[in-house]
Short mmCIF file of C-alpha atoms in Angstrom, two decimals:
data_model
loop_
_atom_site.label_atom_id
_atom_site.label_comp_id
_atom_site.label_asym_id
_atom_site.label_seq_id
_atom_site.Cartn_x
_atom_site.Cartn_y
_atom_site.Cartn_z
CA MET A 1 28.39 -315.14 -42.01
CA PRO A 2 30.71 -312.29 -40.06
CA PRO A 3 30.44 -312.16 -36.13
CA LEU A 4 27.42 -309.77 -35.31
CA ARG A 5 29.64 -307.61 -32.53
CA THR A 6 27.58 -306.48 -29.75
CA ALA A 7 28.21 -304.02 -26.81
CA LEU A 8 26.98 -304.08 -23.69
CA LEU A 9 25.44 -300.74 -22.28
CA GLN A 10 26.41 -300.97 -18.01
CA SER A 11 24.54 -297.63 -17.02
CA SER A 12 22.12 -296.14 -14.59
CA GLY A 13 22.48 -292.86 -17.30
CA GLN A 14 19.68 -290.36 -15.19
CA PRO A 15 17.36 -291.53 -13.28
CA GLY A 16 14.10 -288.94 -13.84
CA SER A 17 15.60 -287.51 -16.77
CA THR A 18 15.02 -288.75 -19.97
CA ALA A 19 16.97 -286.21 -22.04
CA GLY A 20 19.72 -286.95 -19.54
CA ASN A 21 19.33 -290.50 -20.96
CA LEU A 22 18.93 -290.05 -24.37
CA ARG A 23 22.12 -288.40 -24.59
CA THR A 24 24.08 -291.14 -22.34
CA LEU A 25 22.79 -293.32 -24.71
CA ASP A 26 23.93 -291.43 -27.91
CA ASP A 27 27.49 -290.55 -26.13
CA ALA A 28 27.48 -294.57 -26.09
CA ALA A 29 26.34 -295.59 -29.38
CA ALA A 30 29.23 -293.39 -30.32
CA ARG A 31 31.71 -295.18 -28.73
CA ALA A 32 30.00 -298.88 -29.51
CA ALA A 33 30.23 -297.63 -33.69
CA ALA A 34 33.91 -296.86 -33.23
CA ALA A 35 34.53 -300.42 -32.16
CA GLY A 36 32.63 -301.94 -34.69
CA ALA A 37 29.86 -302.77 -33.11
CA ARG A 38 26.37 -303.56 -35.26
CA LEU A 39 24.07 -303.73 -31.87
CA LEU A 40 23.94 -301.79 -28.57
CA VAL A 41 22.20 -302.97 -25.65
CA CYS A 42 21.45 -300.80 -22.69
CA PRO A 43 19.54 -301.96 -19.32
CA GLU A 44 16.08 -301.86 -17.89
CA MET A 45 13.63 -298.95 -17.97
CA PHE A 46 17.39 -297.11 -18.99
CA LEU A 47 15.14 -294.53 -20.93
CA THR A 48 13.67 -293.31 -17.80
CA GLY A 49 15.36 -294.64 -15.00
CA TYR A 50 13.99 -298.01 -12.67
CA ALA A 51 13.50 -296.30 -9.47
CA ILE A 52 11.08 -293.59 -10.63
CA GLY A 53 8.50 -294.49 -7.96
CA ASP A 54 5.44 -292.74 -9.50
CA ASP A 55 6.88 -291.25 -12.00
CA VAL A 56 6.78 -294.83 -14.08
CA GLY A 57 2.98 -293.51 -14.94
CA ARG A 58 4.22 -289.84 -15.64
CA LEU A 59 7.31 -291.03 -18.00
CA ALA A 60 5.50 -293.92 -19.82
CA GLU A 61 5.18 -293.49 -23.31
CA PRO A 62 3.48 -295.31 -26.51
CA ALA A 63 6.10 -297.39 -28.05
CA ASP A 64 6.19 -295.17 -30.75
CA GLY A 65 6.47 -292.17 -28.91
CA PRO A 66 8.93 -289.29 -28.51
CA GLY A 67 11.69 -291.63 -26.57
CA ALA A 68 11.37 -294.05 -29.40
CA GLU A 69 11.47 -291.27 -31.73
CA ALA A 70 14.61 -290.34 -30.47
CA VAL A 71 16.48 -293.29 -29.64
CA ALA A 72 15.82 -293.94 -33.53
CA ARG A 73 17.59 -290.76 -34.73
CA THR A 74 20.51 -292.32 -32.60
CA ALA A 75 20.81 -295.21 -34.61
CA ALA A 76 20.64 -293.71 -37.59
CA ARG A 77 22.98 -291.56 -36.68
CA HIS A 78 25.98 -294.15 -35.77
CA GLY A 79 24.21 -296.80 -37.85
CA LEU A 80 23.77 -299.76 -35.64
CA ALA A 81 21.12 -300.74 -33.96
CA VAL A 82 20.17 -299.88 -30.04
CA LEU A 83 17.82 -302.19 -27.68
CA TYR A 84 17.14 -300.25 -24.91
CA GLY A 85 14.59 -300.81 -22.08
CA TYR A 86 11.11 -298.08 -21.38
CA PRO A 87 7.71 -298.05 -19.45
CA GLU A 88 5.57 -298.35 -21.83
CA ARG A 89 1.82 -296.68 -22.07
CA ASP A 90 -0.99 -298.82 -23.70
CA GLY A 91 -4.05 -297.28 -23.09
CA GLU A 92 -4.28 -297.18 -18.84
CA ARG A 93 -2.14 -300.21 -18.83
CA VAL A 94 1.86 -299.46 -18.31
CA PHE A 95 4.44 -302.42 -19.12
CA ASN A 96 8.50 -302.59 -17.98
CA SER A 97 8.91 -302.98 -21.79
CA ALA A 98 11.83 -303.27 -24.50
CA GLN A 99 12.41 -301.91 -27.85
CA LEU A 100 14.38 -303.06 -30.71
CA ILE A 101 15.41 -300.43 -33.41
CA ALA A 102 17.46 -301.09 -36.09
CA ALA A 103 20.23 -299.14 -37.77
CA ASP A 104 18.28 -297.67 -40.14
CA GLY A 105 15.53 -296.35 -37.45
CA THR A 106 12.84 -298.46 -38.34
CA ARG A 107 11.17 -300.26 -34.95
CA LEU A 108 12.08 -304.25 -35.15
CA ALA A 109 10.27 -305.62 -31.99
CA GLY A 110 9.15 -305.00 -29.14
CA TYR A 111 8.46 -307.17 -25.79
CA ARG A 112 6.47 -306.37 -22.27
CA LYS A 113 8.01 -308.41 -19.63
CA THR A 114 6.13 -311.29 -18.54
CA HIS A 115 7.25 -311.59 -15.34
CA LEU A 116 7.60 -308.83 -12.78
CA PHE A 117 9.84 -308.86 -9.55
CA GLY A 118 8.37 -307.73 -6.60
CA PRO A 119 5.81 -305.32 -4.86
CA PHE A 120 7.65 -302.42 -6.97
CA GLU A 121 7.04 -304.13 -10.57
CA ARG A 122 3.84 -305.51 -9.70
CA GLU A 123 2.04 -302.04 -8.65
CA ARG A 124 3.15 -300.03 -11.32
CA PHE A 125 3.39 -302.13 -14.31
CA ALA A 126 0.73 -304.63 -16.04
CA PRO A 127 2.38 -308.27 -16.99
CA GLY A 128 3.07 -308.94 -20.62
CA GLU A 129 1.58 -312.45 -22.08
CA VAL A 130 4.12 -312.62 -25.53
CA PRO A 131 6.65 -314.76 -23.90
CA VAL A 132 8.94 -315.27 -27.23
CA VAL A 133 9.79 -312.14 -29.50
CA GLN A 134 12.39 -312.66 -32.08
CA ALA A 135 13.78 -310.52 -34.73
CA ASP A 136 16.83 -310.81 -37.36
CA LEU A 137 19.67 -308.23 -37.65
CA ASP A 138 22.28 -309.35 -39.77
CA GLY A 139 21.34 -312.67 -40.02
CA VAL A 140 21.61 -313.18 -36.47
CA ARG A 141 18.08 -314.28 -34.93
CA LEU A 142 17.33 -311.95 -31.83
CA GLY A 143 15.06 -312.86 -28.80
CA ILE A 144 14.39 -310.34 -26.49
CA MET A 145 13.34 -310.83 -22.41
CA ILE A 146 13.36 -308.64 -19.77
CA CYS A 147 15.44 -309.11 -16.34
CA TYR A 148 14.01 -311.66 -13.98
CA ASP A 149 12.26 -313.39 -17.28
CA VAL A 150 15.73 -315.25 -17.59
CA GLU A 151 15.59 -316.62 -14.24
CA PHE A 152 12.78 -319.17 -15.20
CA PRO A 153 14.64 -322.32 -17.24
CA GLU A 154 11.01 -322.63 -19.00
CA ASN A 155 11.46 -319.24 -20.80
CA VAL A 156 14.90 -319.78 -21.67
CA ARG A 157 14.34 -323.36 -23.55
CA ALA A 158 11.43 -321.45 -25.30
CA HIS A 159 13.28 -319.03 -26.91
CA ALA A 160 15.76 -322.18 -27.48
CA LEU A 161 13.30 -324.34 -30.01
CA ALA A 162 11.79 -321.20 -31.35
CA GLY A 163 15.44 -321.10 -32.56
CA THR A 164 16.94 -317.53 -30.85
CA ASP A 165 21.07 -317.29 -31.52
CA LEU A 166 21.17 -314.62 -29.31
CA LEU A 167 18.60 -313.37 -26.18
CA VAL A 168 19.25 -309.99 -24.99
CA VAL A 169 18.86 -309.11 -21.56
CA PRO A 170 17.95 -305.78 -20.09
CA THR A 171 18.37 -305.51 -16.45
CA ALA A 172 18.13 -304.02 -13.44
CA GLN A 173 20.08 -306.93 -11.53
CA MET A 174 20.11 -305.76 -7.13
CA ARG A 175 21.94 -307.63 -4.77
CA PRO A 176 22.30 -310.02 -3.24
CA PHE A 177 21.78 -312.16 -5.94
CA GLU A 178 24.61 -311.08 -7.64
CA PHE A 179 24.77 -315.63 -8.50
CA VAL A 180 22.38 -314.65 -11.74
CA ALA A 181 24.67 -312.17 -13.11
CA GLU A 182 28.03 -315.04 -12.59
CA SER A 183 26.52 -318.47 -12.61
CA VAL A 184 22.64 -318.42 -13.91
CA VAL A 185 23.17 -316.54 -16.86
CA PRO A 186 26.31 -318.74 -18.68
CA VAL A 187 24.39 -321.74 -17.77
CA ARG A 188 21.18 -320.47 -19.13
CA ALA A 189 23.18 -320.16 -22.43
CA PHE A 190 24.91 -323.21 -22.17
CA GLU A 191 22.04 -325.76 -21.34
CA ASN A 192 20.21 -323.70 -24.11
CA GLN A 193 22.81 -323.21 -26.88
CA LEU A 194 22.63 -319.56 -27.77
CA TYR A 195 24.34 -316.65 -26.44
CA VAL A 196 22.93 -314.41 -23.55
CA ALA A 197 23.16 -310.42 -23.77
CA TYR A 198 22.84 -309.61 -19.91
CA VAL A 199 22.84 -305.73 -19.59
CA ASN A 200 22.85 -304.09 -15.98
CA ARG A 201 22.37 -300.90 -14.32
CA THR A 202 24.94 -300.32 -11.70
CA GLY A 203 24.86 -298.45 -8.07
CA ARG A 204 22.47 -297.03 -5.76
CA GLU A 205 18.97 -295.98 -6.93
CA GLY A 206 16.64 -295.50 -4.55
CA GLU A 207 16.76 -298.63 -2.02
CA PHE A 208 17.93 -300.39 -4.55
CA ASP A 209 21.91 -301.45 -4.99
CA PHE A 210 22.66 -302.51 -9.07
CA VAL A 211 25.34 -305.06 -9.19
CA GLY A 212 26.70 -304.22 -13.14
CA LEU A 213 28.30 -307.73 -14.20
CA SER A 214 27.25 -307.38 -17.81
CA CYS A 215 27.81 -310.27 -19.31
CA LEU A 216 27.85 -311.25 -23.24
CA ALA A 217 27.62 -315.34 -22.33
CA GLY A 218 28.53 -318.44 -24.73
CA PRO A 219 27.29 -321.39 -25.68
CA ASP A 220 30.13 -322.72 -24.46
CA GLY A 221 28.46 -321.46 -20.86
CA THR A 222 31.60 -319.06 -20.79
CA ALA A 223 31.29 -315.29 -20.36
CA ARG A 224 32.58 -314.11 -23.65
CA ALA A 225 32.56 -310.44 -22.36
CA ARG A 226 32.04 -309.27 -18.46
CA ALA A 227 32.06 -305.84 -16.99
CA GLY A 228 32.80 -305.12 -13.42
CA SER A 229 30.85 -303.32 -11.03
CA GLY A 230 31.23 -299.66 -12.50
CA GLU A 231 29.45 -297.59 -15.37
CA GLU A 232 31.10 -299.25 -18.82
CA LEU A 233 30.49 -300.30 -22.24
CA VAL A 234 31.85 -303.68 -23.02
CA VAL A 235 32.07 -305.09 -26.73
CA GLY A 236 31.36 -309.04 -27.40
CA ASP A 237 30.71 -310.97 -30.72
CA VAL A 238 28.09 -313.15 -31.40
CA ASP A 239 30.25 -315.83 -33.81
CA PRO A 240 27.61 -317.56 -35.83
CA ALA A 241 30.28 -320.48 -36.85
CA LEU A 242 30.99 -320.51 -33.44
CA LEU A 243 27.18 -321.12 -32.19
CA ALA A 244 26.96 -323.53 -34.84
CA ALA A 245 29.78 -325.82 -33.95
CA SER A 246 29.05 -325.71 -30.14
CA ARG A 247 25.36 -326.98 -31.37
CA ALA A 248 26.54 -329.65 -33.38
CA ALA A 249 28.79 -330.91 -30.07
CA ASN A 250 26.09 -330.33 -27.84
CA PRO A 251 23.25 -332.75 -27.48
CA TYR A 252 21.47 -331.10 -25.10
CA LEU A 253 18.26 -330.10 -27.88
CA ARG A 254 18.64 -333.35 -29.39
CA ASP A 255 18.59 -335.71 -26.43
CA ARG A 256 15.26 -333.81 -24.80
CA ARG A 257 12.70 -336.16 -23.99
CA PRO A 258 10.01 -333.81 -24.17
CA ASP A 259 6.99 -336.33 -23.05
CA LEU A 260 8.75 -336.81 -19.62
CA TYR A 261 8.37 -333.81 -18.59
CA THR A 262 4.41 -332.27 -20.15
CA SER A 263 2.85 -335.67 -19.49
CA PRO A 264 1.61 -336.95 -16.07
CA ARG A 265 3.19 -340.28 -14.82
CA ASP A 266 1.39 -342.76 -12.90
#
């Protein structure tokens, strides 16, 4: 099975302008496709911007709304799948969500952030309740999380046990938490024997200062591709052969003793 070439779009786009962010996405999709990518991953809340205050409610839309339709056209035009973050409206509730669109424009999966970070998010979003959402793309099983979710080891382990090969994590990681991008994410990839595509915003947005440092971390615990602190499109390969070899050599999942972790002990 050939590697799944994956592009990481590190950008804050134009906060508050869905139209502007869709133009940024279209440009990035063209560049990613030219580099041979079959998947483009965008940051958390990319469709609208993150630090948009009460405009979260105004700009939120359903999973099949006009933003999703526009992303689907971009995916089909450039022939690659797109994972993007957006505020999802479902009745009276709004979720911090991410959606995966296939290269033919069909919707493959949607995920709602389960662990909301700080008062900004808790005041504006309802928490998601489904921890493991997956879809298959070019023979690779993708799992979806958003930002803070990946900092909970149980969350990522649930994906590993469910067979996720590539965990895509649109994020809005801010200072002073650079160590998450630099250290925690590669460790999560290593201890769970999967790839992690961690894709961040960058620069100052309202009260937040996003650190960039997006990465594609491999099952060997290294950053196979890494962005700096500015606007950037980086490309790396998710290699099923490397993943299979790493899983055969690394005994973490085989050596687990869940009875010790879940049962009360005297």
